[in-house]
CSV table of C-alpha atoms and ligand atoms in Angstrom, one decimal:
chain,number,residue,atom,x,y,z
A,1218,MET,CA,37.7,-4.4,18.3
A,1219,GLY,CA,41.0,-2.7,19.2
A,1220,VAL,CA,40.3,0.4,17.1
A,1221,SER,CA,40.6,3.8,18.8
A,1222,LYS,CA,37.7,6.2,19.0
A,1223,LYS,CA,39.7,8.6,17.0
A,1224,ASP,CA,40.4,6.1,14.2
A,1225,LEU,CA,36.7,5.2,14.2
A,1226,SER,CA,35.6,8.8,13.8
A,1227,ASP,CA,38.1,9.4,11.0
A,1228,TRP,CA,37.1,6.2,9.2
A,1229,ASP,CA,33.4,7.0,9.6
A,1230,HIS,CA,33.9,10.5,8.1
A,1231,ARG,CA,36.1,9.2,5.3
A,1232,TYR,CA,34.4,6.0,4.3
A,1233,VAL,CA,30.8,5.7,5.5
A,1234,TRP,CA,27.8,7.2,3.8
A,1235,HIS,CA,24.9,7.4,6.2
A,1236,PRO,CA,21.2,6.9,5.2
A,1237,PHE,CA,18.9,9.9,5.0
A,1238,THR,CA,21.8,12.1,5.9
A,1239,GLN,CA,23.3,15.3,4.5
A,1240,MET,CA,26.9,14.2,4.8
A,1241,LYS,CA,28.2,17.7,4.5
A,1242,GLU,CA,26.6,18.4,7.9
A,1243,TRP,CA,27.4,15.0,9.3
A,1244,VAL,CA,31.1,15.3,9.0
A,1245,GLU,CA,31.1,18.5,11.1
A,1246,ASP,CA,30.2,16.6,14.2
A,1247,GLN,CA,31.8,13.7,16.0
A,1248,PRO,CA,29.7,10.6,15.5
A,1249,ILE,CA,28.4,8.6,18.5
A,1250,PHE,CA,29.3,5.0,18.2
A,1251,ILE,CA,26.8,2.7,19.9
A,1252,GLU,CA,28.7,-0.3,21.1
A,1253,ARG,CA,26.3,-2.2,23.3
A,1254,GLY,CA,22.7,-2.4,24.3
A,1255,GLU,CA,21.0,-3.4,27.6
A,1256,GLY,CA,17.3,-3.6,27.8
A,1257,ASN,CA,15.8,-0.4,26.6
A,1258,TYR,CA,19.2,1.4,26.7
A,1259,LEU,CA,21.9,2.0,24.1
A,1260,ILE,CA,25.5,2.4,25.4
A,1261,ASP,CA,28.2,4.2,23.4
A,1262,THR,CA,31.9,3.6,23.2
A,1263,GLU,CA,32.4,6.1,26.1
A,1264,GLY,CA,30.0,4.3,28.3
A,1265,ASN,CA,27.2,6.8,28.0
A,1266,ARG,CA,23.7,5.4,28.3
A,1267,TYR,CA,20.7,6.5,26.3
A,1268,LEU,CA,17.1,5.5,26.5
A,1269,ASP,CA,16.2,4.0,23.1
A,1270,GLY,CA,13.2,6.2,22.4
A,1271,VAL,CA,12.7,5.2,18.8
A,1272,SER,CA,13.4,1.4,19.1
A,1273,SER,CA,16.5,1.8,16.9
A,1274,LEU,CA,14.4,3.1,14.1
A,1275,TRP,CA,11.0,1.5,15.0
A,1276,CYS,CA,12.1,-2.1,15.0
A,1277,ASN,CA,13.2,-3.1,18.5
A,1278,VAL,CA,10.4,-4.9,20.5
A,1279,HIS,CA,11.6,-6.5,23.7
A,1280,GLY,CA,14.7,-4.4,24.4
A,1281,HIS,CA,18.3,-5.1,23.5
A,1282,ARG,CA,20.1,-8.3,24.5
A,1283,LYS,CA,16.8,-10.1,25.2
A,1284,ARG,CA,17.9,-13.4,26.6
A,1285,GLU,CA,15.4,-15.6,24.6
A,1286,LEU,CA,16.3,-13.9,21.3
A,1287,ASP,CA,20.1,-14.1,22.0
A,1288,GLU,CA,19.7,-17.8,22.7
A,1289,ALA,CA,17.6,-18.5,19.7
A,1290,LEU,CA,20.2,-16.8,17.5
A,1291,ARG,CA,23.1,-18.7,19.2
A,1292,GLU,CA,21.4,-22.0,18.9
A,1293,GLN,CA,20.6,-21.5,15.2
A,1294,THR,CA,24.2,-20.4,14.6
A,1295,GLU,CA,25.3,-23.8,15.9
A,1296,ARG,CA,23.2,-25.5,13.2
A,1297,ILE,CA,23.5,-23.3,10.1
A,1298,ALA,CA,23.6,-19.5,9.4
A,1299,HIS,CA,22.2,-19.5,5.9
A,1300,THR,CA,20.8,-21.8,3.2
A,1301,THR,CA,18.7,-21.0,0.2
A,1302,MET,CA,14.9,-21.2,-0.1
A,1303,LEU,CA,15.3,-21.7,-3.8
A,1304,GLY,CA,14.7,-25.4,-4.3
A,1305,LEU,CA,15.2,-26.2,-0.6
A,1306,SER,CA,13.4,-25.3,2.6
A,1307,ASN,CA,14.6,-24.7,6.1
A,1308,VAL,CA,13.2,-25.4,9.5
A,1309,PRO,CA,12.8,-22.0,11.2
A,1310,ALA,CA,11.4,-20.2,8.1
A,1311,THR,CA,8.7,-23.0,7.8
A,1312,ILE,CA,7.7,-22.8,11.5
A,1313,LEU,CA,7.6,-19.0,11.3
A,1314,ALA,CA,5.3,-19.1,8.2
A,1315,LYS,CA,2.8,-21.3,10.0
A,1316,GLN,CA,2.9,-19.0,13.1
A,1317,LEU,CA,2.4,-15.9,11.1
A,1318,VAL,CA,-0.6,-17.3,9.2
A,1319,ASP,CA,-2.1,-18.4,12.5
A,1320,LEU,CA,-1.8,-14.8,13.9
A,1321,ALA,CA,-2.8,-12.9,10.7
A,1322,PRO,CA,-6.4,-12.2,9.5
A,1323,SER,CA,-7.9,-15.3,8.1
A,1324,PRO,CA,-7.7,-14.7,4.3
A,1325,LEU,CA,-3.9,-14.5,4.6
A,1326,GLN,CA,-2.6,-18.0,4.1
A,1327,ARG,CA,0.8,-17.8,2.5
A,1328,VAL,CA,4.1,-16.2,3.4
A,1329,PHE,CA,6.6,-14.9,0.9
A,1330,TYR,CA,9.9,-13.8,2.6
A,1331,SER,CA,12.3,-11.0,1.9
A,1332,ASP,CA,14.6,-8.9,3.9
A,1333,ALA,CA,13.3,-5.3,4.2
A,1334,GLY,CA,10.0,-3.5,4.5
A,1335,ALA,CA,10.6,-2.0,1.1
A,1336,THR,CA,11.0,-5.5,-0.5
A,1337,ALA,CA,7.9,-6.8,1.2
A,1338,VAL,CA,6.1,-3.9,-0.5
A,1339,GLU,CA,7.7,-4.5,-3.9
A,1340,ILE,CA,6.6,-8.1,-3.6
A,1341,ALA,CA,3.0,-7.2,-2.8
A,1342,LEU,CA,2.9,-4.8,-5.8
A,1343,LYS,CA,4.3,-7.3,-8.2
A,1344,LEU,CA,2.0,-10.1,-6.9
A,1345,ALA,CA,-1.0,-7.8,-7.4
A,1346,LEU,CA,0.1,-7.0,-11.0
A,1347,GLN,CA,0.8,-10.6,-11.9
A,1348,TYR,CA,-2.4,-11.8,-10.2
A,1349,TRP,CA,-4.6,-9.5,-12.4
A,1350,SER,CA,-2.7,-10.3,-15.5
A,1351,LEU,CA,-3.1,-14.1,-14.9
A,1352,ARG,CA,-6.8,-13.4,-14.3
A,1353,GLY,CA,-7.1,-11.8,-17.7
A,1354,GLU,CA,-7.5,-8.3,-16.4
A,1355,GLU,CA,-4.4,-6.8,-17.8
A,1356,GLN,CA,-5.8,-3.3,-17.6
A,1357,ARG,CA,-5.4,-3.3,-13.8
A,1358,THR,CA,-1.9,-1.8,-13.7
A,1359,ARG,CA,-2.4,1.2,-11.4
A,1360,PHE,CA,-2.1,1.6,-7.7
A,1361,VAL,CA,-3.9,3.9,-5.3
A,1362,SER,CA,-2.2,5.2,-2.2
A,1363,LEU,CA,-2.4,7.9,0.4
A,1364,THR,CA,-0.8,11.3,-0.1
A,1365,GLU,CA,2.6,11.4,1.8
A,1366,ALA,CA,2.4,7.6,2.3
A,1367,TYR,CA,5.8,5.9,3.0
A,1368,HIS,CA,6.3,2.4,1.8
A,1369,GLY,CA,10.1,2.2,1.6
A,1370,ASP,CA,12.9,3.4,-0.7
A,1371,THR,CA,13.1,1.0,-3.6
A,1372,LEU,CA,11.6,2.4,-6.8
A,1373,GLY,CA,8.3,0.5,-6.8
A,1374,ALA,CA,7.8,1.4,-3.2
A,1375,VAL,CA,8.7,5.0,-3.9
A,1376,GLY,CA,6.1,5.0,-6.7
A,1377,VAL,CA,3.3,4.4,-4.2
A,1378,GLY,CA,4.9,6.4,-1.4
A,1379,TYR,CA,6.1,9.5,-3.2
A,1380,SER,CA,7.4,12.5,-1.3
A,1381,GLU,CA,8.6,15.5,-3.2
A,1382,ALA,CA,11.5,16.2,-0.8
A,1383,PHE,CA,12.9,12.7,-0.8
A,1384,HIS,CA,12.1,11.4,-4.3
A,1385,ARG,CA,12.0,14.2,-6.9
A,1386,PHE,CA,15.2,13.0,-8.5
A,1387,TYR,CA,13.6,9.7,-9.5
A,1388,ARG,CA,10.3,11.0,-10.7
A,1389,PRO,CA,11.2,10.7,-14.4
A,1390,ILE,CA,11.2,6.9,-14.2
A,1391,LEU,CA,8.5,6.4,-11.5
A,1392,ARG,CA,5.0,5.1,-12.1
A,1393,PRO,CA,3.2,7.4,-9.6
A,1394,SER,CA,0.1,6.1,-8.0
A,1395,ARG,CA,-3.3,7.9,-7.8
A,1396,GLN,CA,-3.4,9.6,-4.4
A,1397,ILE,CA,-6.2,9.8,-1.8
A,1398,LYS,CA,-6.2,12.6,0.8
A,1399,PRO,CA,-5.5,11.1,4.2
A,1400,PRO,CA,-8.0,11.8,7.0
A,1401,HIS,CA,-5.4,14.0,8.7
A,1402,TYR,CA,-7.2,17.1,9.9
A,1403,TYR,CA,-4.3,18.9,11.5
A,1404,ARG,CA,-2.3,19.5,8.4
A,1405,TRP,CA,-3.9,17.9,5.4
A,1406,ILE,CA,-7.5,18.8,5.7
A,1407,GLU,CA,-7.4,22.0,7.7
A,1408,GLY,CA,-10.3,23.8,9.3
A,1409,GLN,CA,-12.4,20.6,9.7
A,1410,SER,CA,-13.2,18.5,12.7
A,1411,ALA,CA,-11.7,15.0,12.9
A,1412,ASP,CA,-15.0,13.6,11.8
A,1413,GLN,CA,-15.4,16.0,8.9
A,1414,ALA,CA,-11.9,15.2,7.8
A,1415,LEU,CA,-12.7,11.5,7.8
A,1416,GLN,CA,-15.8,12.1,5.7
A,1417,SER,CA,-13.8,14.3,3.1
A,1418,SER,CA,-11.1,11.8,2.9
A,1419,ILE,CA,-13.6,8.9,2.2
A,1420,ALA,CA,-15.4,11.1,-0.3
A,1421,ASP,CA,-12.0,11.8,-2.0
A,1422,ALA,CA,-11.3,8.1,-2.1
A,1423,GLU,CA,-14.7,7.4,-3.6
A,1424,GLU,CA,-14.0,9.9,-6.3
A,1425,VAL,CA,-10.5,8.5,-7.1
A,1426,LEU,CA,-11.9,5.0,-7.3
A,1427,GLU,CA,-14.9,6.1,-9.4
A,1428,ALA,CA,-12.4,7.5,-11.9
A,1429,CYS,CA,-9.8,4.7,-11.9
A,1430,GLY,CA,-11.2,1.7,-9.9
A,1431,ASN,CA,-11.4,-0.5,-13.0
A,1432,VAL,CA,-7.7,-0.1,-13.9
A,1433,THR,CA,-6.5,-0.3,-10.3
A,1434,ALA,CA,-4.5,-3.4,-9.2
A,1435,ALA,CA,-4.5,-2.5,-5.5
A,1436,ILE,CA,-5.0,0.2,-2.9
A,1437,ILE,CA,-2.1,0.3,-0.5
A,1438,VAL,CA,-2.3,1.9,3.0
A,1439,GLU,CA,-0.4,2.1,6.2
A,1440,PRO,CA,-3.2,1.1,8.6
A,1441,LEU,CA,-4.1,3.4,11.5
A,1442,MET,CA,-0.9,5.5,11.4
A,1443,GLN,CA,1.0,7.0,8.5
A,1444,GLY,CA,4.3,6.8,10.2
A,1445,ALA,CA,7.0,8.5,8.1
A,1446,ALA,CA,4.6,11.3,7.0
A,1447,GLY,CA,4.9,12.5,10.6
A,1448,MET,CA,2.6,10.1,12.6
A,1449,TRP,CA,-0.7,11.0,10.8
A,1450,ALA,CA,-3.2,9.0,12.8
A,1451,GLN,CA,-6.3,7.7,11.1
A,1452,PRO,CA,-9.6,7.7,13.0
A,1453,LEU,CA,-11.5,4.5,13.3
A,1454,GLY,CA,-13.8,4.1,10.4
A,1455,PHE,CA,-11.3,5.0,7.7
A,1456,LEU,CA,-10.0,1.5,7.0
A,1457,PRO,CA,-13.4,-0.2,6.8
A,1458,ALA,CA,-14.4,2.5,4.3
A,1459,ILE,CA,-11.3,1.8,2.2
A,1460,GLN,CA,-11.8,-1.9,2.4
A,1461,GLU,CA,-15.4,-1.5,1.2
A,1462,LEU,CA,-14.3,0.7,-1.7
A,1463,ALA,CA,-11.7,-1.9,-2.7
A,1464,ARG,CA,-14.4,-4.6,-2.7
A,1465,LYS,CA,-16.8,-2.4,-4.6
A,1466,HIS,CA,-14.3,-1.7,-7.4
A,1467,GLY,CA,-13.0,-5.3,-7.4
A,1468,THR,CA,-9.5,-4.3,-6.5
A,1469,LEU,CA,-7.0,-5.7,-4.0
A,1470,LEU,CA,-6.2,-4.1,-0.6
A,1471,ILE,CA,-2.6,-4.1,0.6
A,1472,CYS,CA,-1.9,-3.2,4.2
A,1473,ASP,CA,1.6,-2.1,5.0
A,1474,GLU,CA,2.1,-3.1,8.6
A,1475,VAL,CA,5.9,-2.8,8.5
A,1476,ALA,CA,5.7,-0.1,11.2
A,1477,THR,CA,2.4,-0.9,12.9
A,1478,GLY,CA,2.8,-4.7,13.1
A,1479,PHE,CA,3.9,-6.8,16.1
A,1480,GLY,CA,2.0,-5.2,18.9
A,1481,ARG,CA,2.9,-1.6,18.3
A,1482,THR,CA,-0.7,-0.2,18.2
A,1483,GLY,CA,-2.1,-2.4,21.0
A,1484,GLU,CA,-3.2,-5.3,18.7
A,1485,MET,CA,-0.8,-7.8,17.1
A,1486,PHE,CA,-1.6,-6.1,13.8
A,1487,ALA,CA,-3.2,-2.7,13.4
A,1488,VAL,CA,-5.9,-4.1,11.0
A,1489,GLN,CA,-7.2,-6.1,13.9
A,1490,HIS,CA,-8.5,-2.9,15.5
A,1491,GLU,CA,-11.1,-2.8,12.7
A,1492,ASN,CA,-11.4,-6.4,11.7
A,1493,ILE,CA,-10.0,-5.6,8.3
A,1494,ALA,CA,-9.0,-8.5,6.0
A,1495,PRO,CA,-6.5,-7.3,3.5
A,1496,ASP,CA,-5.6,-9.4,0.5
A,1497,LEU,CA,-1.9,-8.7,1.1
A,1498,MET,CA,-0.1,-7.6,4.2
A,1499,CYS,CA,3.5,-6.4,4.5
A,1500,LEU,CA,5.6,-7.1,7.6
A,1501,GLY,CA,9.1,-6.1,8.6
A,1502,LYS,CA,10.8,-4.0,11.3
A,1503,GLY,CA,9.5,-5.8,14.5
A,1504,ILE,CA,9.3,-9.2,13.0
A,1505,THR,CA,12.6,-10.3,14.5
A,1506,GLY,CA,12.2,-8.2,17.6
A,1507,GLY,CA,14.5,-5.7,15.9
A,1508,TYR,CA,17.5,-8.1,15.6
A,1509,LEU,CA,18.0,-9.1,12.0
A,1510,PRO,CA,16.7,-8.0,8.6
A,1511,LEU,CA,13.7,-10.0,7.7
A,1512,ALA,CA,10.4,-9.2,6.0
A,1513,ALA,CA,7.3,-11.1,4.9
A,1514,THR,CA,4.5,-10.5,2.5
A,1515,LEU,CA,1.4,-12.4,3.6
A,1516,VAL,CA,-0.9,-13.3,0.7
A,1517,SER,CA,-4.5,-14.5,0.5
A,1518,ASP,CA,-5.2,-18.0,-0.7
A,1519,GLU,CA,-7.3,-16.6,-3.6
A,1520,ILE,CA,-4.2,-14.8,-5.0
A,1521,TYR,CA,-1.9,-17.7,-4.4
A,1522,GLN,CA,-4.2,-20.1,-6.3
A,1523,GLN,CA,-4.1,-17.9,-9.4
A,1524,PHE,CA,-0.4,-18.6,-9.7
A,1525,LEU,CA,-0.8,-22.4,-9.9
A,1526,ALA,CA,-0.2,-23.7,-13.5
A,1527,PRO,CA,1.8,-26.2,-15.5
A,1528,TYR,CA,5.5,-25.3,-15.3
A,1529,ASP,CA,5.9,-24.4,-18.9
A,1530,ARG,CA,3.3,-21.6,-18.8
A,1531,PHE,CA,5.9,-19.7,-16.8
A,1532,GLU,CA,3.4,-18.3,-14.4
A,1533,ALA,CA,5.3,-18.9,-11.2
A,1534,PHE,CA,6.2,-15.8,-9.2
A,1535,PHE,CA,9.7,-15.2,-10.4
A,1536,HIS,CA,11.1,-13.2,-7.5
A,1537,GLY,CA,13.6,-14.0,-4.8
A,1538,HIS,CA,16.5,-12.6,-2.8
A,1539,THR,CA,19.7,-14.3,-1.9
A,1540,TYR,CA,18.8,-14.2,1.8
A,1541,THR,CA,15.1,-15.0,1.4
A,1542,GLY,CA,13.9,-16.9,4.5
A,1543,ASN,CA,17.3,-16.6,6.2
A,1544,PRO,CA,17.4,-19.2,9.1
A,1545,LEU,CA,19.1,-17.0,11.7
A,1546,ALA,CA,16.5,-14.3,11.2
A,1547,ALA,CA,13.6,-16.7,11.1
A,1548,ALA,CA,14.8,-18.5,14.3
A,1549,VAL,CA,14.9,-15.1,16.1
A,1550,ALA,CA,11.5,-14.3,14.7
A,1551,VAL,CA,10.1,-17.5,16.1
A,1552,ALA,CA,11.6,-16.7,19.5
A,1553,ASN,CA,10.2,-13.1,19.2
A,1554,LEU,CA,6.6,-14.5,18.8
A,1555,GLU,CA,7.2,-16.9,21.8
A,1556,VAL,CA,8.1,-13.9,24.0
A,1557,PHE,CA,4.9,-12.1,22.8
A,1558,GLU,CA,2.9,-15.1,24.1
A,1559,ASN,CA,4.9,-15.8,27.3
A,1560,GLU,CA,4.9,-12.2,28.4
A,1561,ALA,CA,1.4,-11.2,27.2
A,1562,VAL,CA,3.1,-8.3,25.4
A,1563,VAL,CA,0.1,-7.0,23.5
A,1564,SER,CA,-2.0,-6.5,26.6
A,1565,ARG,CA,1.0,-4.8,28.3
A,1566,VAL,CA,1.2,-2.5,25.3
A,1567,ARG,CA,-2.4,-1.4,25.9
A,1568,ASP,CA,-1.4,-0.4,29.5
A,1569,ARG,CA,1.7,1.4,28.4
A,1570,ALA,CA,-0.3,3.2,25.7
A,1571,GLU,CA,-2.7,4.6,28.2
A,1572,HIS,CA,0.2,5.6,30.4
A,1573,LEU,CA,2.0,7.3,27.5
A,1574,SER,CA,-1.2,9.1,26.6
A,1575,GLY,CA,-1.4,10.6,30.1
A,1576,LEU,CA,2.2,11.6,30.0
A,1577,LEU,CA,1.8,13.4,26.6
A,1578,GLU,CA,-1.2,15.2,27.9
A,1579,ARG,CA,0.6,16.3,31.1
A,1580,HIS,CA,4.0,17.2,29.7
A,1581,PHE,CA,3.4,18.3,26.1
A,1582,ALA,CA,-0.2,19.6,25.8
A,1583,PRO,CA,0.5,22.7,27.9
A,1584,LEU,CA,3.6,23.7,25.9
A,1585,GLU,CA,3.1,26.8,23.8
A,1586,HIS,CA,4.8,25.4,20.7
A,1587,VAL,CA,3.2,22.0,20.7
A,1588,GLY,CA,0.6,22.1,18.0
A,1589,ASP,CA,-0.8,18.6,17.9
A,1590,ILE,CA,-0.2,15.2,19.5
A,1591,ARG,CA,-1.1,12.0,17.7
A,1592,GLN,CA,-0.9,8.5,19.1
A,1593,TRP,CA,-1.9,4.9,18.5
A,1594,GLY,CA,-0.5,2.5,21.0
A,1595,VAL,CA,3.1,3.2,21.8
A,1596,MET,CA,3.6,5.1,18.6
A,1597,ALA,CA,3.3,8.9,18.9
A,1598,GLY,CA,4.1,12.1,17.1
A,1599,ILE,CA,4.3,15.5,18.7
A,1600,GLU,CA,4.1,18.3,16.1
A,1601,LEU,CA,6.0,21.5,17.0
A,1602,VAL,CA,4.7,24.8,15.5
A,1603,ARG,CA,5.8,28.4,15.6
A,1604,ASP,CA,2.2,29.6,16.2
A,1605,ARG,CA,-0.2,27.2,17.8
A,1606,GLN,CA,-3.3,29.3,17.1
A,1607,ARG,CA,-2.6,29.6,13.4
A,1608,ARG,CA,-0.8,26.2,13.1
A,1609,THR,CA,2.1,28.0,11.5
A,1610,PRO,CA,5.0,25.5,11.0
A,1611,TYR,CA,8.5,26.3,11.9
A,1612,ASP,CA,10.7,27.0,8.9
A,1613,SER,CA,12.6,23.9,8.0
A,1614,ALA,CA,15.9,25.8,8.0
A,1615,GLU,CA,15.5,26.4,11.7
A,1616,ARG,CA,15.9,22.6,12.3
A,1617,VAL,CA,13.8,22.8,15.5
A,1618,GLY,CA,13.1,19.0,15.6
A,1619,ALA,CA,16.8,18.3,15.2
A,1620,ARG,CA,17.8,20.8,17.9
A,1621,VAL,CA,15.3,19.3,20.3
A,1622,ILE,CA,16.6,15.8,19.8
A,1623,THR,CA,20.2,16.9,20.3
A,1624,GLU,CA,19.2,18.5,23.5
A,1625,ALA,CA,17.3,15.4,24.7
A,1626,ARG,CA,20.4,13.3,23.8
A,1627,ARG,CA,22.5,15.4,26.1
A,1628,HIS,CA,20.1,14.2,28.9
A,1629,GLY,CA,20.3,10.6,28.0
A,1630,VAL,CA,17.3,10.2,25.7
A,1631,MET,CA,17.7,9.1,22.1
A,1632,ILE,CA,14.9,10.0,19.7
A,1633,ARG,CA,14.7,11.1,16.1
A,1634,PRO,CA,12.4,13.6,14.6
A,1635,LEU,CA,10.5,13.7,11.3
A,1636,GLY,CA,11.0,17.3,10.4
A,1637,ASN,CA,9.3,19.2,13.2
A,1638,VAL,CA,7.4,16.2,14.5
A,1639,LEU,CA,9.0,14.5,17.4
A,1640,ILE,CA,8.6,10.7,17.3
A,1641,MET,CA,8.1,8.5,20.4
A,1642,MET,CA,8.3,4.9,19.5
A,1643,PRO,CA,10.1,3.1,22.3
A,1644,PRO,CA,10.5,-0.7,22.6
A,1645,LEU,CA,7.3,-2.4,23.7
A,1646,SER,CA,9.3,-3.5,26.8
A,1647,ILE,CA,9.6,0.0,28.1
A,1648,THR,CA,8.7,0.4,31.8
A,1649,GLU,CA,6.4,3.1,33.1
A,1650,ALA,CA,9.3,4.8,34.8
A,1651,GLU,CA,11.3,4.8,31.5
A,1652,LEU,CA,8.3,6.2,29.7
A,1653,ALA,CA,8.1,9.0,32.2
A,1654,LEU,CA,11.8,9.7,31.7
A,1655,LEU,CA,11.3,9.8,27.9
A,1656,ALA,CA,8.4,12.2,28.2
A,1657,GLU,CA,10.0,14.5,30.8
A,1658,VAL,CA,13.4,14.8,29.2
A,1659,THR,CA,11.8,15.4,25.7
A,1660,ALA,CA,9.3,18.0,27.1
A,1661,GLU,CA,12.1,19.8,28.8
A,1662,ALA,CA,14.2,19.8,25.6
A,1663,VAL,CA,11.2,21.3,23.7
A,1664,SER,CA,10.8,24.0,26.3
A,1665,SER,CA,14.4,24.9,26.3
A,1666,ILE,CA,14.7,25.0,22.5
A,1667,THR,CA,11.4,26.7,21.7
A,1668,SER,CA,11.4,29.4,24.5
B,2002,LIG,C1,10.0,1.5,7.5
B,2002,LIG,C2,8.9,1.3,6.6
B,2002,LIG,C3,9.0,0.7,5.4
B,2002,LIG,C4,10.4,0.3,4.8
B,2002,LIG,O1,11.0,-0.7,5.6
B,2002,LIG,P1,12.6,-0.9,5.3
B,2002,LIG,O2,12.9,-2.1,6.1
B,2002,LIG,O3,13.2,0.3,5.9
B,2002,LIG,O4,12.8,-1.1,3.9
B,2002,LIG,C5,7.9,0.4,4.7
B,2002,LIG,N1,6.7,0.7,5.1
B,2002,LIG,C6,6.5,1.4,6.3
B,2002,LIG,C7,5.1,1.7,6.7
B,2002,LIG,C8,7.6,1.7,7.1
B,2002,LIG,O5,7.4,2.3,8.2
């Protein structure tokens, strides 16, 4: 755009505030400006190419500049970029709603749009609260969630996804949820086998719901993988147990598929590995193939019906965002689903997942400072530890994860850690050769930083 790299750097340092970033540290380095993308690669203003190992923060699906998605966007631009869903409808958002309902577990029959994973979660929480109130169970105002859950950064979502490090400043006004111990045996429930950890987690959930099931509006979970906690994988058996507890205590189940949805785990939605039928399901990230901000909250017909009433009882769902159901985003989302079908993406993901699992075993398992490897589909976390035997974590001041990714970046691989957990979450379009590159470069970076 005719601005020199030097001006860009100066302006970035002077005017931009980056998310989840200690800006004092940020301004000590020159930023990398990504200018273009090509398939699974990012290209910066200097022409350097980097393999996009985290799908541009977990949302890219078919790679960058995907022809079908580019075309869908261009075509929609030639019709209209935005029009409101308040009092009007639009074509792509309507088609997309039908397609999402066709793909989702059968109780989910309605689609409420928004524009970020966090807002999809807010909407689910608000729908649950209003649903119970309309049903005359006003006492159901509490939420149950997993410890270290992450559901987004708006206040309602923070209430159910509290993390001391990120959210302590807002605690005074949060309505914290009751927490269940996740079945994460490496860190959370130490000294137990995976199966024992699963049983203790379920026992803990039973106890929590015994105590507060009758005032609980909903249980909210990230199915199969607690992503932002550091890729805490759930063993099979956990979700059905949670669903059963929700049914037993007459409460709703919200599945937050913002990270796991759209093929990531080797099914279109993670709940499909266990035939779970949530009452509400939150979608975001991959919904537009990683192109545009769009999110959706899918809702059961049972919940929807409860909101139907004469106008002047004011029982409608009074919630909306300016860009709700944005046609450009919806058109790209429809094209995204078409690619899923035309390229049999989900079955390809299963092959890639197996390949990735072999690579992790070969390149990371032997490394002295790799404590644990967790994976579902093409979504993996590699936890680095000071002492493997004792599972002693690295001190956070050592910034081991950050140093590893900086080293990997120098070798053309772009990843992002969560503390000392390295995340591998490449586009679903990644080839076997690119997966091998991702694993090899990252493993070498781990060796060189931790030795
Ligand atoms: C990323 C994420 C969110 C938040 O989505 P945003 O679009 O960043 O608001 C919510 N839940 C889960 C499980 C996520 O991974």
